[in-house]
Amino acid sequence: MKGVFITIEGVEGCGKTTQLRHLSRHLAERGHPVETTREPGGTPIAEAVRVLLLDPAHTAMTPTTELLLYEAARAQHVSERIRPALEGGRVVLCDRFVDSTTAYQGGGRGMAWETLNELHAIATQGLWPHLTILLDVSVEEGLQRVQGGRPRDRIEEESLAFHERVRQAFLRIASQEPERVRVVEGHLPVESVRERVTTLVEEFLRSHEF
Ligand code: Z5A
């Protein structure tokens, strides 16, 4: 595979989307072929699944249905968009990926991590991010940032305790895979976060001679 796959993760309101936008522009200005995408979503089928998943009216959705829909959207996204972009030598920047499932469905909903890992392997056909940036902010700060801006989705409606379990699960993933998952303090001002993210990504690309 010729390209580089970078994901960005964290609790809601951690600043992923803001940083992904900056990073994409920065890398493109330096001549890297960049492709930006997100999960759930990134292709027409996966975006349709996203609507199902986030609709606040779908209160009857079971945890297993939710999990399989996230993985179904991912299977489509990987084979239709991410893998071809990587094979074409692009830097793929993805807003959330498998770690979000481990954190939300594993940490938040309490589903077994071994089961999740087996499903990740099926959905991604073994494709794993080369680098993951985890923007760590407190749940209170993250939720405060997104409140008021737009209507809350089905997952945002969950309790503070749910979101705290999600944050702790992200930190656990980072401690298990410190080489791949790099933690950046997301509570800092946007510019400071941006500098740290850019430095980490540039170092990574240089060390991989990209
Ligand atoms: N989900 C799941 O359960 N399982 C899975 O497998 C996957 C996802 C893939 C959709 O995600 C939901 O799906 C999500 C997890 C679940 N649950 N929720 N809720 P999403 O990524 O589409 O939605 P989100 O997590 O809610 O992201 P978001 O609202 O787009 O937030 P963000 O991308 O982290 O932040 P942002 O848009 O860049 O910034 C939010 C606000 O904060 C905005 O006003 C910024 O200007 C401000 N901001 C950003 N950075 C800063 C700093 N540093 N300081 C101050 N203010 C800042």
PDB file of C-alpha atoms and ligand atoms in Angstrom:
ATOM      1  CA  MET A   1       0.000   0.000   0.000  1.00  0.00           C
ATOM      2  CA  LYS A   2       1.524   3.306  -1.090  1.00  0.00           C
ATOM      3  CA  GLY A   3      -0.521   5.848   0.898  1.00  0.00           C
ATOM      4  CA  VAL A   4      -0.742   6.824   4.551  1.00  0.00           C
ATOM      5  CA  PHE A   5      -3.856   6.372   6.675  1.00  0.00           C
ATOM      6  CA  ILE A   6      -4.314   8.875   9.529  1.00  0.00           C
ATOM      7  CA  THR A   7      -7.337   8.950  11.806  1.00  0.00           C
ATOM      8  CA  ILE A   8      -8.434  11.527  14.364  1.00  0.00           C
ATOM      9  CA  GLU A   9     -10.467  10.531  17.401  1.00  0.00           C
ATOM     10  CA  GLY A  10     -11.957  11.762  20.661  1.00  0.00           C
ATOM     11  CA  VAL A  11     -15.155  12.523  22.540  1.00  0.00           C
ATOM     12  CA  GLU A  12     -17.607  14.902  20.903  1.00  0.00           C
ATOM     13  CA  GLY A  13     -16.577  18.499  20.744  1.00  0.00           C
ATOM     14  CA  CYS A  14     -12.880  17.579  21.151  1.00  0.00           C
ATOM     15  CA  GLY A  15     -12.094  19.565  17.983  1.00  0.00           C
ATOM     16  CA  LYS A  16     -11.528  16.712  15.455  1.00  0.00           C
ATOM     17  CA  THR A  17     -13.311  18.356  12.576  1.00  0.00           C
ATOM     18  CA  THR A  18     -11.591  21.710  13.138  1.00  0.00           C
ATOM     19  CA  GLN A  19      -8.144  20.101  13.248  1.00  0.00           C
ATOM     20  CA  LEU A  20      -8.809  17.829  10.278  1.00  0.00           C
ATOM     21  CA  ARG A  21      -9.678  20.865   8.168  1.00  0.00           C
ATOM     22  CA  HIS A  22      -6.439  22.648   9.167  1.00  0.00           C
ATOM     23  CA  LEU A  23      -4.346  19.534   8.627  1.00  0.00           C
ATOM     24  CA  SER A  24      -5.836  18.821   5.236  1.00  0.00           C
ATOM     25  CA  ARG A  25      -5.095  22.366   4.049  1.00  0.00           C
ATOM     26  CA  HIS A  26      -1.581  22.293   5.516  1.00  0.00           C
ATOM     27  CA  LEU A  27      -0.647  18.995   3.834  1.00  0.00           C
ATOM     28  CA  ALA A  28      -2.183  20.002   0.489  1.00  0.00           C
ATOM     29  CA  GLU A  29      -0.162  23.257   0.560  1.00  0.00           C
ATOM     30  CA  ARG A  30       2.969  21.143   0.937  1.00  0.00           C
ATOM     31  CA  GLY A  31       2.086  19.127  -2.121  1.00  0.00           C
ATOM     32  CA  HIS A  32       0.723  15.980  -0.477  1.00  0.00           C
ATOM     33  CA  PRO A  33      -2.237  14.357  -2.237  1.00  0.00           C
ATOM     34  CA  VAL A  34      -4.845  14.449   0.553  1.00  0.00           C
ATOM     35  CA  GLU A  35      -8.244  12.804   0.862  1.00  0.00           C
ATOM     36  CA  THR A  36     -10.477  13.781   3.804  1.00  0.00           C
ATOM     37  CA  THR A  37     -13.348  11.631   4.948  1.00  0.00           C
ATOM     38  CA  ARG A  38     -15.365  10.675   8.035  1.00  0.00           C
ATOM     39  CA  GLU A  39     -17.141   7.876   9.868  1.00  0.00           C
ATOM     40  CA  PRO A  40     -19.867   6.942   9.943  1.00  0.00           C
ATOM     41  CA  GLY A  41     -20.083   8.033   6.311  1.00  0.00           C
ATOM     42  CA  GLY A  42     -17.699   8.844   3.485  1.00  0.00           C
ATOM     43  CA  THR A  43     -19.660   7.152   0.668  1.00  0.00           C
ATOM     44  CA  PRO A  44     -23.327   7.444  -0.386  1.00  0.00           C
ATOM     45  CA  ILE A  45     -24.252   4.092   1.218  1.00  0.00           C
ATOM     46  CA  ALA A  46     -22.320   4.783   4.415  1.00  0.00           C
ATOM     47  CA  GLU A  47     -23.814   8.309   4.645  1.00  0.00           C
ATOM     48  CA  ALA A  48     -27.291   6.728   4.391  1.00  0.00           C
ATOM     49  CA  VAL A  49     -26.377   4.410   7.278  1.00  0.00           C
ATOM     50  CA  ARG A  50     -25.137   7.481   9.221  1.00  0.00           C
ATOM     51  CA  VAL A  51     -28.606   9.039   8.989  1.00  0.00           C
ATOM     52  CA  LEU A  52     -30.143   5.849  10.439  1.00  0.00           C
ATOM     53  CA  LEU A  53     -27.574   5.714  13.228  1.00  0.00           C
ATOM     54  CA  LEU A  54     -27.776   9.308  14.424  1.00  0.00           C
ATOM     55  CA  ASP A  55     -31.540   9.923  14.111  1.00  0.00           C
ATOM     56  CA  PRO A  56     -32.700  10.833  17.662  1.00  0.00           C
ATOM     57  CA  ALA A  57     -36.088   9.234  16.874  1.00  0.00           C
ATOM     58  CA  HIS A  58     -34.455   5.780  16.722  1.00  0.00           C
ATOM     59  CA  THR A  59     -34.603   5.154  20.468  1.00  0.00           C
ATOM     60  CA  ALA A  60     -35.539   1.484  19.883  1.00  0.00           C
ATOM     61  CA  MET A  61     -32.199   0.685  18.211  1.00  0.00           C
ATOM     62  CA  THR A  62     -30.493  -2.154  20.105  1.00  0.00           C
ATOM     63  CA  PRO A  63     -26.748  -2.011  20.905  1.00  0.00           C
ATOM     64  CA  THR A  64     -26.126  -4.945  18.542  1.00  0.00           C
ATOM     65  CA  THR A  65     -27.977  -3.265  15.670  1.00  0.00           C
ATOM     66  CA  GLU A  66     -26.030  -0.076  16.326  1.00  0.00           C
ATOM     67  CA  LEU A  67     -22.703  -1.924  16.354  1.00  0.00           C
ATOM     68  CA  LEU A  68     -23.419  -3.809  13.125  1.00  0.00           C
ATOM     69  CA  LEU A  69     -24.560  -0.623  11.370  1.00  0.00           C
ATOM     70  CA  TYR A  70     -21.308   1.167  12.285  1.00  0.00           C
ATOM     71  CA  GLU A  71     -19.328  -1.810  10.988  1.00  0.00           C
ATOM     72  CA  ALA A  72     -21.486  -2.097   7.846  1.00  0.00           C
ATOM     73  CA  ALA A  73     -20.902   1.565   7.025  1.00  0.00           C
ATOM     74  CA  ARG A  74     -17.170   1.002   7.627  1.00  0.00           C
ATOM     75  CA  ALA A  75     -16.996  -2.049   5.330  1.00  0.00           C
ATOM     76  CA  GLN A  76     -18.430   0.023   2.477  1.00  0.00           C
ATOM     77  CA  HIS A  77     -16.234   3.032   3.268  1.00  0.00           C
ATOM     78  CA  VAL A  78     -13.015   0.994   3.385  1.00  0.00           C
ATOM     79  CA  SER A  79     -13.590  -0.904   0.180  1.00  0.00           C
ATOM     80  CA  GLU A  80     -15.151   1.888  -1.881  1.00  0.00           C
ATOM     81  CA  ARG A  81     -13.072   4.848  -0.739  1.00  0.00           C
ATOM     82  CA  ILE A  82     -10.240   4.398   1.766  1.00  0.00           C
ATOM     83  CA  ARG A  83      -8.425   1.413   0.276  1.00  0.00           C
ATOM     84  CA  PRO A  84      -8.490   2.756  -3.316  1.00  0.00           C
ATOM     85  CA  ALA A  85      -7.198   6.142  -2.111  1.00  0.00           C
ATOM     86  CA  LEU A  86      -4.334   4.476  -0.233  1.00  0.00           C
ATOM     87  CA  GLU A  87      -3.528   2.291  -3.207  1.00  0.00           C
ATOM     88  CA  GLY A  88      -3.394   5.496  -5.269  1.00  0.00           C
ATOM     89  CA  GLY A  89      -0.705   6.855  -2.891  1.00  0.00           C
ATOM     90  CA  ARG A  90      -2.855   9.428  -1.069  1.00  0.00           C
ATOM     91  CA  VAL A  91      -2.761  10.613   2.537  1.00  0.00           C
ATOM     92  CA  VAL A  92      -6.208   9.661   3.859  1.00  0.00           C
ATOM     93  CA  LEU A  93      -7.410  11.743   6.826  1.00  0.00           C
ATOM     94  CA  CYS A  94     -10.430  10.175   8.508  1.00  0.00           C
ATOM     95  CA  ASP A  95     -12.617  11.761  11.211  1.00  0.00           C
ATOM     96  CA  ARG A  96     -13.236   8.699  13.486  1.00  0.00           C
ATOM     97  CA  PHE A  97     -12.607   5.035  12.620  1.00  0.00           C
ATOM     98  CA  VAL A  98     -12.402   1.699  14.493  1.00  0.00           C
ATOM     99  CA  ASP A  99     -11.277   3.292  17.786  1.00  0.00           C
ATOM    100  CA  SER A 100     -14.609   5.133  17.982  1.00  0.00           C
ATOM    101  CA  THR A 101     -16.438   1.796  17.867  1.00  0.00           C
ATOM    102  CA  THR A 102     -14.197   0.367  20.576  1.00  0.00           C
ATOM    103  CA  ALA A 103     -14.702   3.504  22.702  1.00  0.00           C
ATOM    104  CA  TYR A 104     -18.460   4.081  22.166  1.00  0.00           C
ATOM    105  CA  GLN A 105     -19.824   0.561  21.712  1.00  0.00           C
ATOM    106  CA  GLY A 106     -17.125  -1.087  23.881  1.00  0.00           C
ATOM    107  CA  GLY A 107     -16.498   1.548  26.565  1.00  0.00           C
ATOM    108  CA  GLY A 108     -19.869   3.314  26.391  1.00  0.00           C
ATOM    109  CA  ARG A 109     -22.222   0.358  25.811  1.00  0.00           C
ATOM    110  CA  GLY A 110     -20.085  -2.300  27.518  1.00  0.00           C
ATOM    111  CA  MET A 111     -19.729  -4.663  24.555  1.00  0.00           C
ATOM    112  CA  ALA A 112     -16.799  -7.113  24.657  1.00  0.00           C
ATOM    113  CA  TRP A 113     -13.598  -5.729  23.102  1.00  0.00           C
ATOM    114  CA  GLU A 114     -12.643  -9.151  21.664  1.00  0.00           C
ATOM    115  CA  THR A 115     -15.927  -9.271  19.716  1.00  0.00           C
ATOM    116  CA  LEU A 116     -15.379  -5.725  18.474  1.00  0.00           C
ATOM    117  CA  ASN A 117     -11.877  -6.549  17.293  1.00  0.00           C
ATOM    118  CA  GLU A 118     -13.203  -9.515  15.315  1.00  0.00           C
ATOM    119  CA  LEU A 119     -15.830  -7.295  13.656  1.00  0.00           C
ATOM    120  CA  HIS A 120     -13.248  -4.570  12.936  1.00  0.00           C
ATOM    121  CA  ALA A 121     -11.127  -7.171  11.148  1.00  0.00           C
ATOM    122  CA  ILE A 122     -14.099  -8.229   8.981  1.00  0.00           C
ATOM    123  CA  ALA A 123     -15.200  -4.667   8.166  1.00  0.00           C
ATOM    124  CA  THR A 124     -11.722  -3.341   7.401  1.00  0.00           C
ATOM    125  CA  GLN A 125     -10.295  -6.546   5.924  1.00  0.00           C
ATOM    126  CA  GLY A 126      -7.258  -5.949   8.086  1.00  0.00           C
ATOM    127  CA  LEU A 127      -6.738  -2.281   7.208  1.00  0.00           C
ATOM    128  CA  TRP A 128      -5.531  -0.384  10.304  1.00  0.00           C
ATOM    129  CA  PRO A 129      -4.583   3.305  10.680  1.00  0.00           C
ATOM    130  CA  HIS A 130      -0.863   4.043  10.456  1.00  0.00           C
ATOM    131  CA  LEU A 131      -1.271   6.967  12.864  1.00  0.00           C
ATOM    132  CA  THR A 132      -4.123   8.062  15.116  1.00  0.00           C
ATOM    133  CA  ILE A 133      -4.376  11.435  16.843  1.00  0.00           C
ATOM    134  CA  LEU A 134      -6.492  11.306  19.990  1.00  0.00           C
ATOM    135  CA  LEU A 135      -7.673  14.787  21.024  1.00  0.00           C
ATOM    136  CA  ASP A 136      -8.327  14.443  24.733  1.00  0.00           C
ATOM    137  CA  VAL A 137     -10.721  16.877  26.411  1.00  0.00           C
ATOM    138  CA  SER A 138     -12.987  16.509  29.414  1.00  0.00           C
ATOM    139  CA  VAL A 139     -16.498  15.335  28.588  1.00  0.00           C
ATOM    140  CA  GLU A 140     -17.967  18.489  30.121  1.00  0.00           C
ATOM    141  CA  GLU A 141     -15.842  20.766  27.937  1.00  0.00           C
ATOM    142  CA  GLY A 142     -16.526  18.761  24.762  1.00  0.00           C
ATOM    143  CA  LEU A 143     -20.295  18.698  25.266  1.00  0.00           C
ATOM    144  CA  GLN A 144     -20.356  22.375  26.192  1.00  0.00           C
ATOM    145  CA  ARG A 145     -18.632  23.236  22.906  1.00  0.00           C
ATOM    146  CA  VAL A 146     -21.217  21.415  20.775  1.00  0.00           C
ATOM    147  CA  GLN A 147     -24.279  22.441  22.792  1.00  0.00           C
ATOM    148  CA  GLY A 148     -26.456  25.116  21.274  1.00  0.00           C
ATOM    149  CA  GLY A 149     -24.820  24.937  17.855  1.00  0.00           C
ATOM    150  CA  ARG A 150     -27.109  22.288  16.375  1.00  0.00           C
ATOM    151  CA  PRO A 151     -29.710  19.683  17.467  1.00  0.00           C
ATOM    152  CA  ARG A 152     -28.267  16.806  19.536  1.00  0.00           C
ATOM    153  CA  ASP A 153     -27.952  13.415  17.798  1.00  0.00           C
ATOM    154  CA  ARG A 154     -28.873  10.007  19.296  1.00  0.00           C
ATOM    155  CA  ILE A 155     -25.412   9.369  20.778  1.00  0.00           C
ATOM    156  CA  GLU A 156     -25.028  12.906  22.176  1.00  0.00           C
ATOM    157  CA  GLU A 157     -28.279  12.308  24.077  1.00  0.00           C
ATOM    158  CA  GLU A 158     -26.483   9.697  26.221  1.00  0.00           C
ATOM    159  CA  SER A 159     -25.599  10.405  29.884  1.00  0.00           C
ATOM    160  CA  LEU A 160     -22.415  12.080  31.138  1.00  0.00           C
ATOM    161  CA  ALA A 161     -21.384   8.710  32.634  1.00  0.00           C
ATOM    162  CA  PHE A 162     -21.643   7.112  29.159  1.00  0.00           C
ATOM    163  CA  HIS A 163     -19.415   9.796  27.646  1.00  0.00           C
ATOM    164  CA  GLU A 164     -16.932   9.495  30.525  1.00  0.00           C
ATOM    165  CA  ARG A 165     -16.636   5.725  29.849  1.00  0.00           C
ATOM    166  CA  VAL A 166     -16.031   6.593  26.178  1.00  0.00           C
ATOM    167  CA  ARG A 167     -13.209   8.994  27.122  1.00  0.00           C
ATOM    168  CA  GLN A 168     -11.595   6.417  29.418  1.00  0.00           C
ATOM    169  CA  ALA A 169     -11.824   3.771  26.674  1.00  0.00           C
ATOM    170  CA  PHE A 170     -10.025   6.078  24.212  1.00  0.00           C
ATOM    171  CA  LEU A 171      -7.256   6.626  26.789  1.00  0.00           C
ATOM    172  CA  ARG A 172      -7.023   2.868  27.348  1.00  0.00           C
ATOM    173  CA  ILE A 173      -6.590   2.265  23.601  1.00  0.00           C
ATOM    174  CA  ALA A 174      -3.833   4.909  23.570  1.00  0.00           C
ATOM    175  CA  SER A 175      -2.038   3.229  26.466  1.00  0.00           C
ATOM    176  CA  GLN A 176      -2.292  -0.149  24.709  1.00  0.00           C
ATOM    177  CA  GLU A 177      -0.990   1.158  21.364  1.00  0.00           C
ATOM    178  CA  PRO A 178       1.263   4.125  22.190  1.00  0.00           C
ATOM    179  CA  GLU A 179       3.164   3.897  18.909  1.00  0.00           C
ATOM    180  CA  ARG A 180       0.047   4.292  16.771  1.00  0.00           C
ATOM    181  CA  VAL A 181      -2.170   6.448  19.002  1.00  0.00           C
ATOM    182  CA  ARG A 182      -0.724   9.828  20.001  1.00  0.00           C
ATOM    183  CA  VAL A 183      -2.599  11.852  22.608  1.00  0.00           C
ATOM    184  CA  VAL A 184      -2.871  15.628  22.160  1.00  0.00           C
ATOM    185  CA  GLU A 185      -4.400  17.881  24.839  1.00  0.00           C
ATOM    186  CA  GLY A 186      -7.545  19.120  23.137  1.00  0.00           C
ATOM    187  CA  HIS A 187      -8.442  21.731  25.785  1.00  0.00           C
ATOM    188  CA  LEU A 188      -5.673  24.044  24.583  1.00  0.00           C
ATOM    189  CA  PRO A 189      -6.474  26.944  22.215  1.00  0.00           C
ATOM    190  CA  VAL A 190      -7.138  25.866  18.590  1.00  0.00           C
ATOM    191  CA  GLU A 191      -3.772  27.282  17.424  1.00  0.00           C
ATOM    192  CA  SER A 192      -1.772  25.323  20.019  1.00  0.00           C
ATOM    193  CA  VAL A 193      -3.597  22.090  19.214  1.00  0.00           C
ATOM    194  CA  ARG A 194      -3.014  22.764  15.542  1.00  0.00           C
ATOM    195  CA  GLU A 195       0.755  23.189  16.048  1.00  0.00           C
ATOM    196  CA  ARG A 196       1.003  19.928  17.989  1.00  0.00           C
ATOM    197  CA  VAL A 197      -1.058  17.966  15.492  1.00  0.00           C
ATOM    198  CA  THR A 198       0.905  19.344  12.536  1.00  0.00           C
ATOM    199  CA  THR A 199       4.255  18.556  14.174  1.00  0.00           C
ATOM    200  CA  LEU A 200       3.205  14.982  14.990  1.00  0.00           C
ATOM    201  CA  VAL A 201       1.952  14.335  11.463  1.00  0.00           C
ATOM    202  CA  GLU A 202       4.969  15.927   9.766  1.00  0.00           C
ATOM    203  CA  GLU A 203       7.348  13.879  11.927  1.00  0.00           C
ATOM    204  CA  PHE A 204       5.407  10.743  11.094  1.00  0.00           C
ATOM    205  CA  LEU A 205       5.423  11.401   7.347  1.00  0.00           C
ATOM    206  CA  ARG A 206       9.153  12.235   7.405  1.00  0.00           C
ATOM    207  CA  SER A 207      10.049   9.117   9.350  1.00  0.00           C
ATOM    208  CA  HIS A 208       8.099   7.059   6.799  1.00  0.00           C
ATOM    209  CA  GLU A 209       9.764   8.889   3.919  1.00  0.00           C
ATOM    210  CA  PHE A 210       6.449  10.059   2.554  1.00  0.00           C
TER     211      PHE A 210
HETATM  212  N1  Z5A B   1     -19.829   6.838  16.751  1.00  0.00           N
HETATM  213  C1  Z5A B   1     -19.964   5.626  17.421  1.00  0.00           C
HETATM  214  O1  Z5A B   1     -20.694   5.523  18.405  1.00  0.00           O
HETATM  215  N2  Z5A B   1     -19.304   4.539  16.941  1.00  0.00           N
HETATM  216  C2  Z5A B   1     -18.509   4.594  15.836  1.00  0.00           C
HETATM  217  O2  Z5A B   1     -17.944   3.567  15.434  1.00  0.00           O
HETATM  218  C3  Z5A B   1     -18.367   5.863  15.166  1.00  0.00           C
HETATM  219  C4  Z5A B   1     -19.041   6.954  15.652  1.00  0.00           C
HETATM  220  C5  Z5A B   1     -17.500   5.962  13.942  1.00  0.00           C
HETATM  221  C6  Z5A B   1     -21.070  10.882  15.125  1.00  0.00           C
HETATM  222  O3  Z5A B   1     -19.774  11.369  15.167  1.00  0.00           O
HETATM  223  C7  Z5A B   1     -21.389  10.046  16.361  1.00  0.00           C
HETATM  224  O4  Z5A B   1     -21.171   8.644  16.086  1.00  0.00           O
HETATM  225  C8  Z5A B   1     -20.486  10.350  17.533  1.00  0.00           C
HETATM  226  C9  Z5A B   1     -19.760   9.075  17.847  1.00  0.00           C
HETATM  227  C10 Z5A B   1     -20.583   8.006  17.219  1.00  0.00           C
HETATM  228  N3  Z5A B   1     -21.289  10.588  18.662  1.00  0.00           N
HETATM  229  N4  Z5A B   1     -21.662  11.561  19.106  1.00  0.00           N
HETATM  230  N5  Z5A B   1     -22.164  12.414  19.590  1.00  0.00           N
HETATM  231  P1  Z5A B   1     -19.356  12.805  14.635  1.00  0.00           P
HETATM  232  O5  Z5A B   1     -17.877  12.783  14.577  1.00  0.00           O
HETATM  233  O6  Z5A B   1     -20.063  13.132  13.412  1.00  0.00           O
HETATM  234  O7  Z5A B   1     -19.913  13.814  15.733  1.00  0.00           O
HETATM  235  P2  Z5A B   1     -19.205  14.374  16.986  1.00  0.00           P
HETATM  236  O8  Z5A B   1     -18.299  13.461  17.672  1.00  0.00           O
HETATM  237  O9  Z5A B   1     -20.322  14.843  17.797  1.00  0.00           O
HETATM  238  O10 Z5A B   1     -18.224  15.483  16.437  1.00  0.00           O
HETATM  239  P3  Z5A B   1     -18.450  16.981  16.301  1.00  0.00           P
HETATM  240  O11 Z5A B   1     -19.640  17.542  16.955  1.00  0.00           O
HETATM  241  O12 Z5A B   1     -18.337  17.198  14.835  1.00  0.00           O
HETATM  242  O13 Z5A B   1     -17.265  17.529  17.159  1.00  0.00           O
HETATM  243  P4  Z5A B   1     -15.700  17.604  16.818  1.00  0.00           P
HETATM  244  O14 Z5A B   1     -15.445  17.262  15.405  1.00  0.00           O
HETATM  245  O15 Z5A B   1     -14.930  16.898  17.809  1.00  0.00           O
HETATM  246  O16 Z5A B   1     -15.410  19.150  17.072  1.00  0.00           O
HETATM  247  P5  Z5A B   1     -15.395  20.414  16.108  1.00  0.00           P
HETATM  248  O17 Z5A B   1     -16.617  20.402  15.187  1.00  0.00           O
HETATM  249  O18 Z5A B   1     -14.086  20.594  15.511  1.00  0.00           O
HETATM  250  O19 Z5A B   1     -15.570  21.542  17.190  1.00  0.00           O
HETATM  251  C11 Z5A B   1     -16.757  21.654  17.971  1.00  0.00           C
HETATM  252  C12 Z5A B   1     -16.848  23.113  18.480  1.00  0.00           C
HETATM  253  O20 Z5A B   1     -15.746  23.376  19.340  1.00  0.00           O
HETATM  254  C13 Z5A B   1     -16.775  24.158  17.346  1.00  0.00           C
HETATM  255  O21 Z5A B   1     -17.583  25.228  17.683  1.00  0.00           O
HETATM  256  C14 Z5A B   1     -15.307  24.573  17.368  1.00  0.00           C
HETATM  257  O22 Z5A B   1     -15.123  25.872  16.881  1.00  0.00           O
HETATM  258  C15 Z5A B   1     -14.969  24.471  18.834  1.00  0.00           C
HETATM  259  N6  Z5A B   1     -13.563  24.125  19.079  1.00  0.00           N
HETATM  260  C16 Z5A B   1     -12.785  23.259  18.381  1.00  0.00           C
HETATM  261  N7  Z5A B   1     -11.553  23.210  18.906  1.00  0.00           N
HETATM  262  C17 Z5A B   1     -11.550  24.047  19.973  1.00  0.00           C
HETATM  263  C18 Z5A B   1     -10.551  24.425  20.933  1.00  0.00           C
HETATM  264  N8  Z5A B   1      -9.315  23.906  20.905  1.00  0.00           N
HETATM  265  N9  Z5A B   1     -10.896  25.293  21.884  1.00  0.00           N
HETATM  266  C19 Z5A B   1     -12.149  25.817  21.937  1.00  0.00           C
HETATM  267  N10 Z5A B   1     -13.142  25.519  21.057  1.00  0.00           N
HETATM  268  C20 Z5A B   1     -12.831  24.643  20.079  1.00  0.00           C
END
